[in-house]
CSV table of N, CA and C in Angstrom, one decimal:
chain,number,residue,atom,x,y,z
Y,1377,MET,N,125.7,107.5,113.7
Y,1377,MET,CA,126.2,108.7,114.3
Y,1377,MET,C,125.8,108.8,115.8
Y,1378,PRO,N,126.7,109.1,116.6
Y,1378,PRO,CA,126.4,109.2,118.0
Y,1378,PRO,C,125.6,110.5,118.3
Y,1379,ILE,N,124.7,110.4,119.3
Y,1379,ILE,CA,123.9,111.5,119.8
Y,1379,ILE,C,124.5,111.9,121.1
Y,1380,TYR,N,124.9,113.2,121.2
Y,1380,TYR,CA,125.4,113.7,122.5
Y,1380,TYR,C,124.4,114.7,123.1
Y,1381,THR,N,124.2,114.6,124.4
Y,1381,THR,CA,123.3,115.5,125.1
Y,1381,THR,C,124.1,116.6,125.8
Y,1382,TYR,N,123.8,117.8,125.5
Y,1382,TYR,CA,124.5,119.0,126.1
Y,1382,TYR,C,123.4,119.8,126.9
Y,1383,GLU,N,123.9,120.5,127.9
Y,1383,GLU,CA,123.0,121.3,128.7
Y,1383,GLU,C,123.5,122.7,128.8
Y,1384,CYS,N,122.6,123.6,128.6
Y,1384,CYS,CA,122.8,125.1,128.7
Y,1384,CYS,C,122.2,125.5,130.0
Y,1385,GLY,N,122.8,126.3,130.8
Y,1385,GLY,CA,122.3,126.8,132.1
Y,1385,GLY,C,121.0,127.6,131.8
Y,1386,GLU,N,120.9,128.3,130.7
Y,1386,GLU,CA,119.8,129.2,130.4
Y,1386,GLU,C,118.7,128.5,129.6
Y,1387,HIS,N,119.0,127.7,128.6
Y,1387,HIS,CA,118.0,127.2,127.7
Y,1387,HIS,C,117.8,125.7,127.9
Y,1388,GLY,N,118.4,125.0,128.8
Y,1388,GLY,CA,118.1,123.6,129.0
Y,1388,GLY,C,119.0,122.7,128.2
Y,1389,VAL,N,118.4,121.5,127.9
Y,1389,VAL,CA,119.1,120.4,127.3
Y,1389,VAL,C,118.8,120.3,125.8
Y,1390,CYS,N,119.8,120.0,125.0
Y,1390,CYS,CA,119.6,119.7,123.6
Y,1390,CYS,C,120.5,118.5,123.2
Y,1391,ASP,N,120.0,117.8,122.1
Y,1391,ASP,CA,120.8,116.7,121.6
Y,1391,ASP,C,121.5,117.1,120.3
Y,1392,VAL,N,122.8,116.7,120.2
Y,1392,VAL,CA,123.6,117.1,119.0
Y,1392,VAL,C,124.1,115.8,118.4
Y,1393,PHE,N,123.9,115.7,117.0
Y,1393,PHE,CA,124.3,114.5,116.3
Y,1393,PHE,C,125.7,114.9,115.8
Y,1394,GLN,N,126.7,114.0,116.1
Y,1394,GLN,CA,128.1,114.3,115.7
Y,1394,GLN,C,128.8,113.1,115.2
Y,1395,ARG,N,129.7,113.3,114.3
Y,1395,ARG,CA,130.5,112.1,113.8
Y,1395,ARG,C,131.7,112.0,114.7
Y,1396,GLY,N,132.1,110.8,115.1
Y,1396,GLY,CA,133.2,110.6,115.9
Y,1396,GLY,C,133.0,111.0,117.3
Y,1397,ILE,N,134.0,111.3,118.0
Y,1397,ILE,CA,133.9,111.6,119.4
Y,1397,ILE,C,133.6,113.1,119.6
Y,1398,GLY,N,132.6,113.4,120.4
Y,1398,GLY,CA,132.2,114.8,120.5
Y,1398,GLY,C,133.1,115.6,121.5
Y,1399,PRO,N,133.1,116.9,121.4
Y,1399,PRO,CA,133.9,117.7,122.4
Y,1399,PRO,C,133.2,117.7,123.7
Y,1400,ASP,N,133.9,118.0,124.8
Y,1400,ASP,CA,133.3,118.1,126.1
Y,1400,ASP,C,132.3,119.3,126.2
Y,1401,SER,N,132.5,120.3,125.4
Y,1401,SER,CA,131.6,121.4,125.5
Y,1401,SER,C,131.1,121.8,124.1
Y,1402,TYR,N,130.0,122.4,124.0
Y,1402,TYR,CA,129.4,122.8,122.8
Y,1402,TYR,C,128.7,124.1,123.0
Y,1403,SER,N,128.6,124.9,122.0
Y,1403,SER,CA,128.0,126.3,122.1
Y,1403,SER,C,126.5,126.1,121.9
Y,1404,CYS,N,125.7,126.8,122.8
Y,1404,CYS,CA,124.3,126.8,122.7
Y,1404,CYS,C,123.8,127.4,121.4
Y,1405,PRO,N,122.9,126.8,120.7
Y,1405,PRO,CA,122.5,127.4,119.4
Y,1405,PRO,C,121.7,128.7,119.6
Y,1406,ASP,N,121.1,128.9,120.8
Y,1406,ASP,CA,120.3,130.1,121.1
Y,1406,ASP,C,121.1,131.3,121.6
Y,1407,CYS,N,122.0,131.0,122.6
Y,1407,CYS,CA,122.7,132.1,123.2
Y,1407,CYS,C,124.2,132.1,123.0
Y,1408,SER,N,124.7,131.0,122.4
Y,1408,SER,CA,126.2,130.9,122.1
Y,1408,SER,C,127.0,130.7,123.3
Y,1409,GLN,N,126.4,130.4,124.5
Y,1409,GLN,CA,127.2,130.2,125.7
Y,1409,GLN,C,127.6,128.7,125.7
Y,1410,PRO,N,128.8,128.4,126.3
Y,1410,PRO,CA,129.2,127.0,126.3
Y,1410,PRO,C,128.3,126.1,127.1
Y,1411,MET,N,128.1,124.9,126.5
Y,1411,MET,CA,127.2,123.9,127.1
Y,1411,MET,C,128.1,122.8,127.6
Y,1412,THR,N,127.7,122.1,128.6
Y,1412,THR,CA,128.4,120.9,129.1
Y,1412,THR,C,127.8,119.6,128.6
Y,1413,ASN,N,128.6,118.6,128.4
Y,1413,ASN,CA,128.2,117.3,128.0
Y,1413,ASN,C,127.5,116.6,129.2
Y,1414,VAL,N,126.3,116.1,129.0
Y,1414,VAL,CA,125.6,115.4,130.0
Y,1414,VAL,C,125.5,113.9,129.6
Y,1415,LEU,N,125.7,113.1,130.6
Y,1415,LEU,CA,125.6,111.6,130.4
Y,1415,LEU,C,124.1,111.3,130.3
Y,1416,ALA,N,123.7,110.6,129.3
Y,1416,ALA,CA,122.3,110.2,129.2
Y,1416,ALA,C,122.2,108.7,128.8
Y,1417,ALA,N,121.1,108.1,129.2
Y,1417,ALA,CA,120.9,106.7,128.9
Y,1417,ALA,C,120.7,106.5,127.4
Y,1418,PRO,N,121.2,105.5,126.8
Y,1418,PRO,CA,121.0,105.2,125.4
Y,1418,PRO,C,119.5,105.0,125.1
Y,1419,ALA,N,119.2,105.4,123.9
Y,1419,ALA,CA,117.8,105.2,123.4
Y,1419,ALA,C,117.5,103.7,123.2
Y,1420,VAL,N,116.3,103.3,123.5
Y,1420,VAL,CA,115.9,102.0,123.3
Y,1420,VAL,C,115.0,102.0,122.0
Y,1421,ILE,N,115.3,101.1,121.1
Y,1421,ILE,CA,114.6,101.0,119.9
Y,1421,ILE,C,113.8,99.7,119.9
Y,1422,THR,N,112.5,99.9,119.7
Y,1422,THR,CA,111.6,98.7,119.7
Y,1422,THR,C,111.2,98.5,118.2
Y,1423,VAL,N,111.5,97.4,117.7
Y,1423,VAL,CA,111.1,97.1,116.3
Y,1423,VAL,C,109.9,96.3,116.2
Y,1424,GLU,N,108.8,96.8,115.6
Y,1424,GLU,CA,107.6,96.0,115.5
Y,1424,GLU,C,107.7,95.1,114.3
Y,1425,ARG,N,107.3,93.9,114.5
Y,1425,ARG,CA,107.3,92.9,113.3
Y,1425,ARG,C,105.9,92.9,112.8
Y,1426,ASN,N,105.8,92.6,111.5
Y,1426,ASN,CA,104.5,92.5,110.9
Y,1426,ASN,C,103.9,91.1,111.1
Y,1427,TRP,N,102.7,91.0,110.8
Y,1427,TRP,CA,102.0,89.7,111.0
Y,1427,TRP,C,102.6,88.6,110.3
Y,1428,ASN,N,103.1,88.8,109.1
Y,1428,ASN,CA,103.7,87.7,108.3
Y,1428,ASN,C,105.0,87.2,109.0
Y,1429,GLU,N,105.8,88.0,109.5
Y,1429,GLU,CA,107.0,87.6,110.2
Y,1429,GLU,C,106.6,86.8,111.5
Y,1430,LYS,N,105.6,87.3,112.2
Y,1430,LYS,CA,105.1,86.6,113.4
Y,1430,LYS,C,104.5,85.2,113.0
Y,1431,ALA,N,103.8,85.1,111.9
Y,1431,ALA,CA,103.2,83.9,111.4
Y,1431,ALA,C,104.3,82.9,111.1
Y,1432,ASN,N,105.4,83.4,110.4
Y,1432,ASN,CA,106.5,82.5,110.1
Y,1432,ASN,C,107.2,81.9,111.4
Y,1433,ASP,N,107.3,82.8,112.4
Y,1433,ASP,CA,107.8,82.3,113.7
Y,1433,ASP,C,106.9,81.3,114.3
Y,1434,TYR,N,105.6,81.5,114.2
Y,1434,TYR,CA,104.6,80.6,114.8
Y,1434,TYR,C,104.7,79.2,114.1
Y,1435,GLN,N,105.0,79.2,112.8
Y,1435,GLN,CA,105.1,77.9,112.1
Y,1435,GLN,C,106.0,76.9,112.8
Y,1436,THR,N,107.1,77.5,113.3
Y,1436,THR,CA,108.1,76.6,114.0
Y,1436,THR,C,107.7,76.2,115.4
Y,1437,HIS,N,106.6,76.7,115.9
Y,1437,HIS,CA,106.1,76.4,117.2
Y,1437,HIS,C,104.9,75.5,117.3
Y,1438,GLY,N,104.4,75.1,116.1
Y,1438,GLY,CA,103.3,74.1,116.1
Y,1438,GLY,C,102.0,74.7,115.7
Y,1439,PRO,N,101.0,73.9,115.6
Y,1439,PRO,CA,99.7,74.3,115.1
Y,1439,PRO,C,99.0,75.3,116.0
Y,1440,TYR,N,99.1,75.2,117.3
Y,1440,TYR,CA,98.4,76.1,118.2
Y,1440,TYR,C,98.8,77.6,117.9
Y,1441,TYR,N,100.1,77.8,117.8
Y,1441,TYR,CA,100.6,79.2,117.5
Y,1441,TYR,C,100.2,79.6,116.1
Y,1442,GLN,N,100.2,78.7,115.2
Y,1442,GLN,CA,99.8,79.0,113.8
Y,1442,GLN,C,98.3,79.4,113.8
Y,1443,ALA,N,97.5,78.7,114.5
Y,1443,ALA,CA,96.1,79.0,114.6
Y,1443,ALA,C,95.9,80.3,115.2
Y,1444,LYS,N,96.5,80.6,116.3
Y,1444,LYS,CA,96.4,81.9,117.0
Y,1444,LYS,C,96.8,83.0,116.1
Y,1445,SER,N,97.9,82.9,115.4
Y,1445,SER,CA,98.4,83.9,114.4
Y,1445,SER,C,97.4,84.1,113.3
Y,1446,GLN,N,96.8,83.1,112.8
Y,1446,GLN,CA,95.9,83.2,111.7
Y,1446,GLN,C,94.6,83.9,112.2
Y,1447,LEU,N,94.1,83.6,113.3
Y,1447,LEU,CA,92.9,84.2,113.9
Y,1447,LEU,C,93.2,85.7,114.2
Y,1448,GLU,N,94.3,86.0,114.7
Y,1448,GLU,CA,94.7,87.4,115.0
Y,1448,GLU,C,94.8,88.2,113.6
Y,1449,ASN,N,95.3,87.6,112.6
Y,1449,ASN,CA,95.4,88.2,111.3
Y,1449,ASN,C,94.0,88.4,110.7
Y,1450,ILE,N,93.1,87.5,110.8
Y,1450,ILE,CA,91.7,87.6,110.3
Y,1450,ILE,C,91.1,88.8,111.1
Y,1451,ASN,N,91.2,88.9,112.4
Y,1451,ASN,CA,90.6,90.0,113.1
Y,1451,ASN,C,91.2,91.3,112.8
Y,1452,ARG,N,92.5,91.3,112.6
Y,1452,ARG,CA,93.2,92.6,112.2
Y,1452,ARG,C,92.7,93.1,110.8
Y,1453,GLN,N,92.6,92.2,109.9
Y,1453,GLN,CA,92.1,92.6,108.6
Y,1453,GLN,C,90.7,93.0,108.6
Y,1454,ALA,N,89.8,92.4,109.4
Y,1454,ALA,CA,88.4,92.8,109.5
Y,1454,ALA,C,88.4,94.2,110.2
Y,1455,ALA,N,89.2,94.5,111.2
Y,1455,ALA,CA,89.2,95.8,111.8
Y,1455,ALA,C,89.7,96.8,110.8
Y,1456,GLU,N,90.7,96.5,110.0
Y,1456,GLU,CA,91.2,97.5,109.0
Y,1456,GLU,C,90.1,97.8,108.0
Y,1457,ARG,N,89.2,96.9,107.7
Y,1457,ARG,CA,88.1,97.1,106.7
Y,1457,ARG,C,86.9,97.7,107.4
Y,1458,GLY,N,87.0,97.9,108.7
Y,1458,GLY,CA,85.9,98.5,109.4
Y,1458,GLY,C,84.7,97.5,109.7
Y,1459,GLU,N,85.0,96.2,109.5
Y,1459,GLU,CA,84.0,95.2,109.8
Y,1459,GLU,C,84.0,94.8,111.2
Y,1460,SER,N,82.9,94.3,111.7
Y,1460,SER,CA,82.9,93.8,113.1
Y,1460,SER,C,83.6,92.4,113.1
Y,1461,HIS,N,84.2,92.1,114.2
Y,1461,HIS,CA,84.9,90.8,114.4
Y,1461,HIS,C,84.7,90.3,115.8
Y,1462,SER,N,84.7,89.0,115.9
Y,1462,SER,CA,84.5,88.4,117.2
Y,1462,SER,C,85.8,88.3,117.9
Y,1463,PRO,N,85.8,88.3,119.3
Y,1463,PRO,CA,87.0,88.1,120.0
Y,1463,PRO,C,87.5,86.7,119.8
Y,1464,ILE,N,88.8,86.6,119.9
Y,1464,ILE,CA,89.4,85.2,119.7
Y,1464,ILE,C,89.3,84.5,121.1
Y,1465,THR,N,88.7,83.3,121.0
Y,1465,THR,CA,88.5,82.5,122.2
Y,1465,THR,C,89.5,81.3,122.1
Y,1466,GLU,N,89.7,80.7,123.3
Y,1466,GLU,CA,90.6,79.6,123.4
Y,1466,GLU,C,90.0,78.4,122.6
Y,1467,GLU,N,88.7,78.3,122.6
Y,1467,GLU,CA,88.0,77.2,121.8
Y,1467,GLU,C,88.2,77.4,120.3
Y,1468,ALA,N,88.2,78.6,119.8
Y,1468,ALA,CA,88.4,78.9,118.4
Y,1468,ALA,C,89.8,78.5,118.0
Y,1469,ILE,N,90.8,78.9,118.9
Y,1469,ILE,CA,92.2,78.5,118.6
Y,1469,ILE,C,92.4,77.0,118.6
Y,1470,GLN,N,91.7,76.3,119.5
Y,1470,GLN,CA,91.9,74.9,119.6
Y,1470,GLN,C,91.3,74.2,118.3
Y,1471,VAL,N,90.1,74.7,117.9
Y,1471,VAL,CA,89.5,74.1,116.7
Y,1471,VAL,C,90.4,74.3,115.5
Y,1472,ALA,N,90.9,75.6,115.3
Y,1472,ALA,CA,91.8,75.9,114.2
Y,1472,ALA,C,93.1,75.1,114.3
Y,1473,ALA,N,93.6,75.0,115.5
Y,1473,ALA,CA,94.9,74.2,115.6
Y,1473,ALA,C,94.7,72.7,115.2
Y,1474,LYS,N,93.5,72.2,115.6
Y,1474,LYS,CA,93.2,70.8,115.2
Y,1474,LYS,C,93.2,70.6,113.7
Y,1475,ALA,N,92.5,71.6,113.0
Y,1475,ALA,CA,92.4,71.6,111.6
Y,1475,ALA,C,93.8,71.7,110.9
Y,1476,ILE,N,94.6,72.6,111.5
Y,1476,ILE,CA,96.0,72.8,110.9
Y,1476,ILE,C,96.8,71.5,111.1
Y,1477,ASP,N,96.7,70.9,112.3
Y,1477,ASP,CA,97.4,69.6,112.6
Y,1477,ASP,C,97.0,68.5,111.6
Y,1478,GLU,N,95.7,68.4,111.4
Y,1478,GLU,CA,95.2,67.3,110.5
Y,1478,GLU,C,95.6,67.6,109.1
Y,1479,ALA,N,95.6,68.8,108.6
Y,1479,ALA,CA,96.1,69.2,107.3
Y,1479,ALA,C,97.6,68.9,107.1
Y,1480,ALA,N,98.3,69.1,108.2
Y,1480,ALA,CA,99.8,68.8,108.1
Y,1480,ALA,C,100.0,67.3,108.1
Y,1481,ARG,N,99.2,66.5,108.8
Y,1481,ARG,CA,99.4,65.1,108.8
Y,1481,ARG,C,98.9,64.4,107.5
Y,1482,ASN,N,97.8,64.9,106.9
Y,1482,ASN,CA,97.2,64.4,105.7
Y,1482,ASN,C,97.2,65.5,104.6
Y,1483,PRO,N,98.3,65.8,104.1
Y,1483,PRO,CA,98.3,66.9,103.1
Y,1483,PRO,C,97.5,66.5,101.8
Y,1484,GLN,N,96.7,67.5,101.3
Y,1484,GLN,CA,96.0,67.3,100.1
Y,1484,GLN,C,96.8,67.8,99.0
Y,1485,PRO,N,96.7,67.2,97.8
Y,1485,PRO,CA,97.5,67.7,96.7
Y,1485,PRO,C,96.9,69.0,96.2
Y,1486,SER,N,97.8,69.9,95.7
Y,1486,SER,CA,97.3,71.2,95.2
Y,1486,SER,C,96.6,71.0,93.9
Y,1487,VAL,N,96.0,72.0,93.4
Y,1487,VAL,CA,95.2,72.0,92.1
Y,1487,VAL,C,96.2,71.6,91.0
Y,1488,GLU,N,97.4,72.1,91.0
Y,1488,GLU,CA,98.3,71.8,90.0
Y,1488,GLU,C,98.7,70.3,90.0
Y,1489,GLN,N,98.9,69.8,91.2
Y,1489,GLN,CA,99.3,68.4,91.4
Y,1489,GLN,C,98.1,67.5,91.0
Y,1490,GLN,N,96.9,67.9,91.3
Y,1490,GLN,CA,95.8,67.1,90.8
Y,1490,GLN,C,95.7,67.1,89.3
Y,1491,GLN,N,95.9,68.2,88.7
Y,1491,GLN,CA,95.9,68.2,87.2
Y,1491,GLN,C,97.0,67.3,86.6
Y,1492,ILE,N,98.2,67.3,87.2
Y,1492,ILE,CA,99.3,66.5,86.7
Y,1492,ILE,C,98.9,65.0,86.9
Y,1493,GLN,N,98.3,64.7,88.0
Y,1493,GLN,CA,97.9,63.3,88.3
Y,1493,GLN,C,96.8,62.9,87.2
Y,1494,ARG,N,95.9,63.8,86.9
Y,1494,ARG,CA,94.9,63.4,86.0
Y,1494,ARG,C,95.5,63.2,84.6
Y,1495,ILE,N,96.4,64.1,84.2
Y,1495,ILE,CA,97.1,63.9,82.9
Y,1495,ILE,C,97.8,62.6,82.8
Y,1496,ARG,N,98.5,62.2,83.9
Y,1496,ARG,CA,99.3,61.0,83.9
Y,1496,ARG,C,98.3,59.8,83.8
Y,1497,ARG,N,97.2,59.8,84.5
Y,1497,ARG,CA,96.2,58.7,84.4
Y,1497,ARG,C,95.7,58.6,83.0
Y,1498,ASP,N,95.4,59.8,82.4
Y,1498,ASP,CA,94.9,59.7,81.0
Y,1498,ASP,C,95.9,59.1,80.0
Y,1499,GLN,N,97.2,59.5,80.2
Y,1499,GLN,CA,98.3,59.0,79.4
Y,1499,GLN,C,98.4,57.5,79.6
Y,1500,MET,N,98.3,57.0,80.8
Y,1500,MET,CA,98.4,55.6,81.1
Y,1500,MET,C,97.2,54.9,80.5
Y,1501,ALA,N,96.1,55.4,80.5
Y,1501,ALA,CA,94.9,54.8,79.9
Y,1501,ALA,C,95.0,54.7,78.4
Y,1502,ARG,N,95.5,55.7,77.8
Y,1502,ARG,CA,95.8,55.7,76.3
Y,1502,ARG,C,96.8,54.7,76.0
Y,1503,ARG,N,97.9,54.6,76.7
Y,1503,ARG,CA,98.9,53.6,76.4
Y,1503,ARG,C,98.4,52.1,76.6
Y,1504,SER,N,97.5,51.9,77.6
Y,1504,SER,CA,97.0,50.6,77.8
Y,1504,SER,C,96.0,50.2,76.6
Y,1505,LYS,N,95.3,51.2,76.1
Y,1505,LYS,CA,94.4,51.0,75.0
Y,1505,LYS,C,95.2,50.7,73.7
Y,1506,GLN,N,96.3,51.3,73.5
Y,1506,GLN,CA,97.1,51.1,72.3
Y,1506,GLN,C,97.8,49.8,72.3
Y,1507,THR,N,98.1,49.2,73.5
Y,1507,THR,CA,98.7,47.9,73.6
Y,1507,THR,C,97.7,46.8,73.4
Y,1508,ASP,N,96.5,47.1,73.7
Y,1508,ASP,CA,95.4,46.0,73.6
Y,1508,ASP,C,95.1,45.7,72.2
């Protein structure tokens, strides 16, 4: 719905929500005198993104931004809990970025994957004992 701004000579400016195209004049809600349409700049809407959306964006930019996002999130959570937190330093970001990069280059199997590998090894060992 468009928002139209009207001005009354006695009571000042007011915004009116209208469907479709608004009339050139509108009656003042206080004194019922005709008001004139005033040109106004459109509203600017700033949408804040949450930390998870930012982190997802940072993943596409490499380990440095991932590390920075993770450290910001840790500090934010500590602040929300009322705990003290240390400021984020460039050195801390670099250390975390290096760890993230190494983990990406040498991925470790998850707990589930480790269990599956263990089960397969056990099954292979049983089969080899049965054939002997």
